[in-house]
Short mmCIF file of C-alpha atoms and ligand atoms in Angstrom, two decimals:
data_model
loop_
_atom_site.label_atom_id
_atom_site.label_comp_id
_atom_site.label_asym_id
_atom_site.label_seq_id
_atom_site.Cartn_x
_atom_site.Cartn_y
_atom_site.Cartn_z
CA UNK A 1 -38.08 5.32 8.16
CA UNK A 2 -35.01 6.77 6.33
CA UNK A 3 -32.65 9.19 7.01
CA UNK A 4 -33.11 11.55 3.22
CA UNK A 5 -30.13 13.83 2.69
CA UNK A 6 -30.01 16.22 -0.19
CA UNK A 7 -27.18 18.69 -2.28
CA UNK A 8 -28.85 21.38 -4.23
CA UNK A 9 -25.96 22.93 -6.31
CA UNK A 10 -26.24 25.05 -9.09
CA UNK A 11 -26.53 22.90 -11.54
CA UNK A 12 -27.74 19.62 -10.08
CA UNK A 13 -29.92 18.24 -6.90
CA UNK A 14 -28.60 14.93 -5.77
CA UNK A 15 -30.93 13.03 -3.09
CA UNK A 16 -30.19 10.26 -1.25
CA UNK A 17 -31.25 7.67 1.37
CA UNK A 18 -28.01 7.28 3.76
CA UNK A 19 -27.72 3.75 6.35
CA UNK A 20 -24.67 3.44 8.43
CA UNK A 21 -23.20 6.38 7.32
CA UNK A 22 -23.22 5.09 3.39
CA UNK A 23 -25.31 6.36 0.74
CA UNK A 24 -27.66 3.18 -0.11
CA UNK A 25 -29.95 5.24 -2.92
CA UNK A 26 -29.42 8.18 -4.88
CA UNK A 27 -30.94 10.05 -7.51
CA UNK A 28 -30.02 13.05 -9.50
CA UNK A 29 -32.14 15.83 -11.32
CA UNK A 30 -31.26 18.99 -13.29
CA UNK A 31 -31.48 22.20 -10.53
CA UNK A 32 -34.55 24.54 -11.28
CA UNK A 33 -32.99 27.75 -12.43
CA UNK A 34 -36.20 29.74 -11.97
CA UNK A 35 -35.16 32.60 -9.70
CA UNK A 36 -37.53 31.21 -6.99
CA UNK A 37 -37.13 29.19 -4.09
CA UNK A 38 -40.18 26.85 -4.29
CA UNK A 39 -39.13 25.76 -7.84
CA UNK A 40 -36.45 24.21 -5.54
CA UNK A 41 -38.59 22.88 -2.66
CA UNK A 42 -40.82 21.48 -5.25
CA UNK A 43 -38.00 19.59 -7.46
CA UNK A 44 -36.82 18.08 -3.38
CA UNK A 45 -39.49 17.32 -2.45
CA UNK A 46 -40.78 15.20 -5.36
CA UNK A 47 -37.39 13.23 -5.28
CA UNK A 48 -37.66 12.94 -1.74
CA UNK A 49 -41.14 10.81 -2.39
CA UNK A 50 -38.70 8.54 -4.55
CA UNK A 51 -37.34 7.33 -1.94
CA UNK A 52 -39.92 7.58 1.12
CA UNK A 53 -43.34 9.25 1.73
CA UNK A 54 -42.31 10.03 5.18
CA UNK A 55 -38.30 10.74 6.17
CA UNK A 56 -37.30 9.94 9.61
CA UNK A 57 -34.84 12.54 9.36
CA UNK A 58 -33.95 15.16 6.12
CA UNK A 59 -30.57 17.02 5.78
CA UNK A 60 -30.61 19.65 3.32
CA UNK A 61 -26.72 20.87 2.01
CA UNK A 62 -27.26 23.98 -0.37
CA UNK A 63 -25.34 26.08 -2.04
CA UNK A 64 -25.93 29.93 -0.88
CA UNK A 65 -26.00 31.71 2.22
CA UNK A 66 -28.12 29.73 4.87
CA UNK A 67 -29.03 31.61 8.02
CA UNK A 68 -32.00 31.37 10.25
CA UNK A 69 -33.53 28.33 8.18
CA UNK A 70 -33.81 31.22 4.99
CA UNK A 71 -31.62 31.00 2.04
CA UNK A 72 -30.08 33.48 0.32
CA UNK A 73 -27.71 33.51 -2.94
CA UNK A 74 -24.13 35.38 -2.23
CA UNK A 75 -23.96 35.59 -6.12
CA UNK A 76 -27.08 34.99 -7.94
CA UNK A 77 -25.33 33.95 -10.80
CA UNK A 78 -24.28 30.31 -9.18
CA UNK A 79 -28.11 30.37 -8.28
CA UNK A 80 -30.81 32.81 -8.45
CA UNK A 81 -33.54 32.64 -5.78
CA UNK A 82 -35.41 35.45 -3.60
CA UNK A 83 -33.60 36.37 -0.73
CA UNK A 84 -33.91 35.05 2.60
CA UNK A 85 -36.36 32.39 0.52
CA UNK A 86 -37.53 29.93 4.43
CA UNK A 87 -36.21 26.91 3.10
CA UNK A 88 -36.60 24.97 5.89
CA UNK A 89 -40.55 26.21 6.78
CA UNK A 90 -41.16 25.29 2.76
CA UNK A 91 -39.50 22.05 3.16
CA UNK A 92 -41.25 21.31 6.60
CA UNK A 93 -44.53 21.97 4.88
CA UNK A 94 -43.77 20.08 1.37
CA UNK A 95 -42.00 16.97 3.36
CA UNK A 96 -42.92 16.86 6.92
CA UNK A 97 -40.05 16.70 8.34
CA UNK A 98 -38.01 20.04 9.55
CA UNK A 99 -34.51 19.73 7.69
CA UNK A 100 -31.32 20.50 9.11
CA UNK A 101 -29.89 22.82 6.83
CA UNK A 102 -26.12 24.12 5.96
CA UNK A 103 -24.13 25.47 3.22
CA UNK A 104 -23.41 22.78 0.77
CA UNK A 105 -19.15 23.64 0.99
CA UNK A 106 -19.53 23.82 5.07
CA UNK A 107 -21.16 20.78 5.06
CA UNK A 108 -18.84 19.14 3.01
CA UNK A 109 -16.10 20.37 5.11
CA UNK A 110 -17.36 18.82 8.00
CA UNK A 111 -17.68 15.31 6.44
CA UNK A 112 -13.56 15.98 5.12
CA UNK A 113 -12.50 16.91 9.02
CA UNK A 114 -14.42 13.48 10.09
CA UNK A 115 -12.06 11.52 7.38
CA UNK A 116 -9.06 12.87 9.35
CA UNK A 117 -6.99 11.81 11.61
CA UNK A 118 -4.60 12.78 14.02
CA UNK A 119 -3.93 16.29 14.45
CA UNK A 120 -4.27 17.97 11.46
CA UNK A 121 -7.88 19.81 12.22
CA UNK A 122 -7.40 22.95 10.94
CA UNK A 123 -8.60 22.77 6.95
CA UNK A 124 -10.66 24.07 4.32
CA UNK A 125 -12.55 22.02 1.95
CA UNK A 126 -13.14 23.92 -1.26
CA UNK A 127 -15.27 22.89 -4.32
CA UNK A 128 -14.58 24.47 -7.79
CA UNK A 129 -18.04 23.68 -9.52
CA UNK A 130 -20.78 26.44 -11.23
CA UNK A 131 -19.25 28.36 -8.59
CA UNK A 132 -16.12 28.27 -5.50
CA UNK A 133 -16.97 27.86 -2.21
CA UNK A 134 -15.25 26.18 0.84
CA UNK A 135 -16.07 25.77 4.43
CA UNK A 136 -13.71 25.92 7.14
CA UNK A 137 -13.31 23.44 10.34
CA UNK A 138 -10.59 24.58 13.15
CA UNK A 139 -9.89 22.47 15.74
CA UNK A 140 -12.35 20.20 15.06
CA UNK A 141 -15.36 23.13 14.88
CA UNK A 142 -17.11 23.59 11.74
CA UNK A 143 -17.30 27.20 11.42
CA UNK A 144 -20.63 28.46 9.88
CA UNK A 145 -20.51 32.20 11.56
CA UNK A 146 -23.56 33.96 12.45
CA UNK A 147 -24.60 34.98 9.55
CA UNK A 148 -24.21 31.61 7.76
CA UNK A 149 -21.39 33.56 5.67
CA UNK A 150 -18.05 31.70 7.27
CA UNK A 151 -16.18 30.04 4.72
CA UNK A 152 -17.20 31.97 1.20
CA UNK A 153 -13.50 32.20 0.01
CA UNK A 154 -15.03 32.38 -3.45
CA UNK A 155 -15.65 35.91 -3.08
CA UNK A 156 -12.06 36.56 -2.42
CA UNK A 157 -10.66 39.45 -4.72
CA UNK A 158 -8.16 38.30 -7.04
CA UNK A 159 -7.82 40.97 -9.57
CA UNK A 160 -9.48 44.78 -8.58
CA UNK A 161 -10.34 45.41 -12.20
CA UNK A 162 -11.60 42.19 -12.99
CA UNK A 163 -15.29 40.65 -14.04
CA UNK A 164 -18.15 42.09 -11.98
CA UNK A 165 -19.36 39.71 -9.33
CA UNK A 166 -23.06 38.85 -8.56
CA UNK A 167 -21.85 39.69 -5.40
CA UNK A 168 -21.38 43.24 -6.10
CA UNK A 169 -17.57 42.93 -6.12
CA UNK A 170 -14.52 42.97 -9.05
CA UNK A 171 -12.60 40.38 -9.70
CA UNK A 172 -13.69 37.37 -6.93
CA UNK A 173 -11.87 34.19 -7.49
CA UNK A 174 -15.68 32.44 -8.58
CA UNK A 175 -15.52 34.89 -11.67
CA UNK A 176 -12.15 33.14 -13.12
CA UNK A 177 -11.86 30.22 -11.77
CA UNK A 178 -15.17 28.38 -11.54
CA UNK A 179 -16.95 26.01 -14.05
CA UNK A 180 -18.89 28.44 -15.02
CA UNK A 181 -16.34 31.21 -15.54
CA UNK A 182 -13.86 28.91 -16.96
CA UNK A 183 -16.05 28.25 -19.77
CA UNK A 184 -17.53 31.75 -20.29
CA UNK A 185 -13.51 33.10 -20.32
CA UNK A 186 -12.51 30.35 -23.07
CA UNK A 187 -16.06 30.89 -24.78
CA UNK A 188 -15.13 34.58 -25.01
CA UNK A 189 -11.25 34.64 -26.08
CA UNK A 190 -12.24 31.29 -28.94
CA UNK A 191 -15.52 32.55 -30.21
CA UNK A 192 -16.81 29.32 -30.00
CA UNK A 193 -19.35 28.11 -27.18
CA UNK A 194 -17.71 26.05 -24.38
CA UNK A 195 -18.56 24.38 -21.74
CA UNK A 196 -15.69 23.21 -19.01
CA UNK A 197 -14.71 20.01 -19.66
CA UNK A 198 -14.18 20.96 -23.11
CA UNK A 199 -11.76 23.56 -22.07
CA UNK A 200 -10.07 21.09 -20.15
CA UNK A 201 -10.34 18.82 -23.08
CA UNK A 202 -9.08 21.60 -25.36
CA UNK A 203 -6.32 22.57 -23.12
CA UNK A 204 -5.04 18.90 -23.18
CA UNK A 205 -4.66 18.90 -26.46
CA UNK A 206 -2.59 21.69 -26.85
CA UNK A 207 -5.38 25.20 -27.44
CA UNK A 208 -3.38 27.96 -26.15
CA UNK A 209 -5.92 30.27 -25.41
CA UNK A 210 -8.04 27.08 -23.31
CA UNK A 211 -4.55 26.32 -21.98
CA UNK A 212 -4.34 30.49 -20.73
CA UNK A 213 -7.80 30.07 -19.46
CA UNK A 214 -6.69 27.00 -16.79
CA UNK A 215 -3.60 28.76 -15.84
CA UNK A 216 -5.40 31.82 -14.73
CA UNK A 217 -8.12 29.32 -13.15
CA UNK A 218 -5.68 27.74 -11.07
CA UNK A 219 -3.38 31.05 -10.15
CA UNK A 220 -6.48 32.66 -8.98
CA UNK A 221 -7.44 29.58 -7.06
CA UNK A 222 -3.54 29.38 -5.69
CA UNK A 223 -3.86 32.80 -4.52
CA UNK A 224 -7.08 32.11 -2.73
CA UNK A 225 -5.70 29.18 -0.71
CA UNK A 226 -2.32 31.35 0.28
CA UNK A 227 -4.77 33.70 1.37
CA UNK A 228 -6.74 31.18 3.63
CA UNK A 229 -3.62 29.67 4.60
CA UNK A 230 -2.40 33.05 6.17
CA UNK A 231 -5.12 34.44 8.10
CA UNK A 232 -6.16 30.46 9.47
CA UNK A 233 -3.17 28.81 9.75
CA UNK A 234 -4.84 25.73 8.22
CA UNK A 235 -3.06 22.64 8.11
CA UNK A 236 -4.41 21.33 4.74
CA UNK A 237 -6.55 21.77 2.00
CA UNK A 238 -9.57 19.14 0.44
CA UNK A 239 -10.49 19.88 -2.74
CA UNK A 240 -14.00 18.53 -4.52
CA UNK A 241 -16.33 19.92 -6.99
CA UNK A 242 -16.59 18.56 -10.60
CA UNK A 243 -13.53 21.02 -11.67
CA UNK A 244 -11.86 20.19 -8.65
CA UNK A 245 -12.22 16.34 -8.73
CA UNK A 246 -10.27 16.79 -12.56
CA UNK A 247 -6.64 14.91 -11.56
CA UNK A 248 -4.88 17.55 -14.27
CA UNK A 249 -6.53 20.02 -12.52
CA UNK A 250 -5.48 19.36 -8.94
CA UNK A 251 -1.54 18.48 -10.42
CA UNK A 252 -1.73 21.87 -11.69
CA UNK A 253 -2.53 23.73 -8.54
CA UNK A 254 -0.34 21.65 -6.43
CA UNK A 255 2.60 22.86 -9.01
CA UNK A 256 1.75 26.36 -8.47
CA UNK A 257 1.61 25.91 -4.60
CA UNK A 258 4.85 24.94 -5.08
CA UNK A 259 6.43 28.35 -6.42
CA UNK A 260 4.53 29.63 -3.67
CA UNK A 261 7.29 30.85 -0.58
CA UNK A 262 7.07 27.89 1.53
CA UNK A 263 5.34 29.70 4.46
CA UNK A 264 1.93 29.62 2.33
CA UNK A 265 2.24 26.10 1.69
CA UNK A 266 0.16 23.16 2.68
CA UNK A 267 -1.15 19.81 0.94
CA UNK A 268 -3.40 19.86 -1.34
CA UNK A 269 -5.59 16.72 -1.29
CA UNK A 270 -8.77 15.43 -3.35
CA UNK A 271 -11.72 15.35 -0.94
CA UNK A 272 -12.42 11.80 0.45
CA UNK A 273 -16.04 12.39 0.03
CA UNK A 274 -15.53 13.10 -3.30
CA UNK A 275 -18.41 14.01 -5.16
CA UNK A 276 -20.82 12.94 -2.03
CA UNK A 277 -18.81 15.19 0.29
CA UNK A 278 -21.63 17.43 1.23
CA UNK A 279 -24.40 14.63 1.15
CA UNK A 280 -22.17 13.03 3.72
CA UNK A 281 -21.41 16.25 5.63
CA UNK A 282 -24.92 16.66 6.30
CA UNK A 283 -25.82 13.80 7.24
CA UNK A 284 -22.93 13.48 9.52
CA UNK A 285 -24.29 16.82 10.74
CA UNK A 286 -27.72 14.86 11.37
CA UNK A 287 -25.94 12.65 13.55
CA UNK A 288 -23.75 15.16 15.48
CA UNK A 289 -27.66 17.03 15.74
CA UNK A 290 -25.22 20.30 14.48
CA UNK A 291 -27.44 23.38 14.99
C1 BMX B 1 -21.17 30.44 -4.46
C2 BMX B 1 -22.16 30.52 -3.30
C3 BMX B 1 -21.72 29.59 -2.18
C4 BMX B 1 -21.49 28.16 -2.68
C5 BMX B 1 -20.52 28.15 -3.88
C6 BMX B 1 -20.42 26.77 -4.53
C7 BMX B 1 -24.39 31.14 -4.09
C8 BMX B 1 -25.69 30.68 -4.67
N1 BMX B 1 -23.48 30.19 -3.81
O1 BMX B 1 -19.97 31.03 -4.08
O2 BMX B 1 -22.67 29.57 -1.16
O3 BMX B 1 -20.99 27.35 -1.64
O4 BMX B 1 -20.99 29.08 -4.87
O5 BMX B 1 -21.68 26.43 -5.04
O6 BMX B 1 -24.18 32.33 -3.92
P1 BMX B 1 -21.91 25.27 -6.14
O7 BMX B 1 -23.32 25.48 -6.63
O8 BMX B 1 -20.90 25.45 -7.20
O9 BMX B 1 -21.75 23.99 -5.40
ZN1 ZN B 2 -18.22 37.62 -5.62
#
């Protein structure tokens, strides 16, 4: 009997069998955009049954607010379901197994701070993907908070007058500098319909206005981190996410860290985990029987 871990992000569900701490299966499907939560626990569950009709144990890393078992989007725009939707009672009935589950960026923070050695135990992880988030582990604690809401730098106000946020705020990092606002803010200033990586593709070759798009992307995103950096004192940064995993993309905010007064300044590393962070988080989670 299997241990089944699963990442439901806003654009894809990855599930996968894990052994010894190593992902031995995994499959991938398209993430239900419905607006309800049992669209979701339907689209698990069957790829659960892919690899085992009975789980020993399932680990569930989401993105959203997860609090009490329920789920609930921060900005319903990285993924719209009901609020305080009881993903782990849905689960429990669809799978049979009661999941342990965590925000998909918390989790994957946890997996980072198990990849590190030494001292250094203070960090955030942070994923640039449809949306930002980032979870937070000091001294060695993954922080989820009591509401389930530690970590959700995303929602950090860069500029007052800036995009409206699902959220119900102006101007939050996740409306300039995610996948999916990178590609709505070069979609809007070309007139032509983009997705991310062709900004980034665009921007490589010389577009101006995909080139303006990244800068802001990654000044927002430097501001964030300068932010985090003074009111945690973290020691370092891992960053993931399918924006965040681009090598331009990371040499670019590590350049801007750099103009930064040195007080802000940490290092800026990919996440070990990589794309698997949070799979590996949660399972990891599984083991440490977090929660
Ligand atoms: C949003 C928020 C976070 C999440 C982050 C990254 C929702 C639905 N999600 O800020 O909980 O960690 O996006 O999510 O409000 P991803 O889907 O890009 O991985
Ligand atoms: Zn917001």
């Amino acid at each position: 009997e299997p241990t089944v871990v699963v990442d439901i992000g806003g654009t894809k569900i990855a599930v996968a069998r894990v052994e010894n701490g190593a992902i031995s299966e995994r499959h991938q499907i398209a993430t239900p955009r419905t607006g309800h939560g049992s669209d979701l626990t339907d689209a698990v569950a069957a790829t659960v049954r892919k690899i085992t009709a009975q789980p020993a144990r399932l680990g569930v890393a989401t993105t959203g607010i997860v609090a009490d078992g329920c789920l609930t989007a921060l900005n319903p725009g990285t993924l719209p379901v009901e609020n305080n939707y009881p993903i782990v009672a849905a689960l429990r009935r669809r799978v049979g197994v009661a999941p342990l589950a965590v925000n998909d960026a918390q989790a994957a923070a946890f997996h980072e701070s198990r990849s590190m050695s030494g001292t250094a135990k203070r960090l955030a992880f942070i994923t640039v993907s449809t949306g930002i988030g980032a979870g937070i582990v000091l001294d060695g604690q993954l922080q989820t908070g009591h509401h389930g809401l530690a970590g959700h730098a995303g929602h950090i106000t860069v500029d007052w007058s800036g995009p409206l946020c699902g959220c119900g705020r102006r101007g939050c990092v996740e409306m300039i500098a995610s996948g999916t606002a990178i590609a709505k803010r070069a979609s809007d200033v070309t007139g032509r319909d983009m997705s991310a990586p062709a900004v980034f593709a665009a921007a490589y070759q010389g577009d101006e206005q995909c080139g303006k798009v990244i800068e802001d992307a990654v000044s927002a995103l430097a501001a964030m981190i300068a932010d985090l950096v003074a009111s945690l004192d973290l020691d370092v940064i891992r960053l993931g996410g399918g924006v965040g995993l681009v090598p331009t993309f990371l040499n670019r905010l590590r350049d801007t860290m750099e103009r930064l007064p040195p007080v802000y300044r940490r290092p800026i590393e990919p996440a070990r985990g990589g794309a698997e962070a949070s799979l590996l988080g949660v399972a990891a989670l599984l083991d440490e029987k977090f929660l």
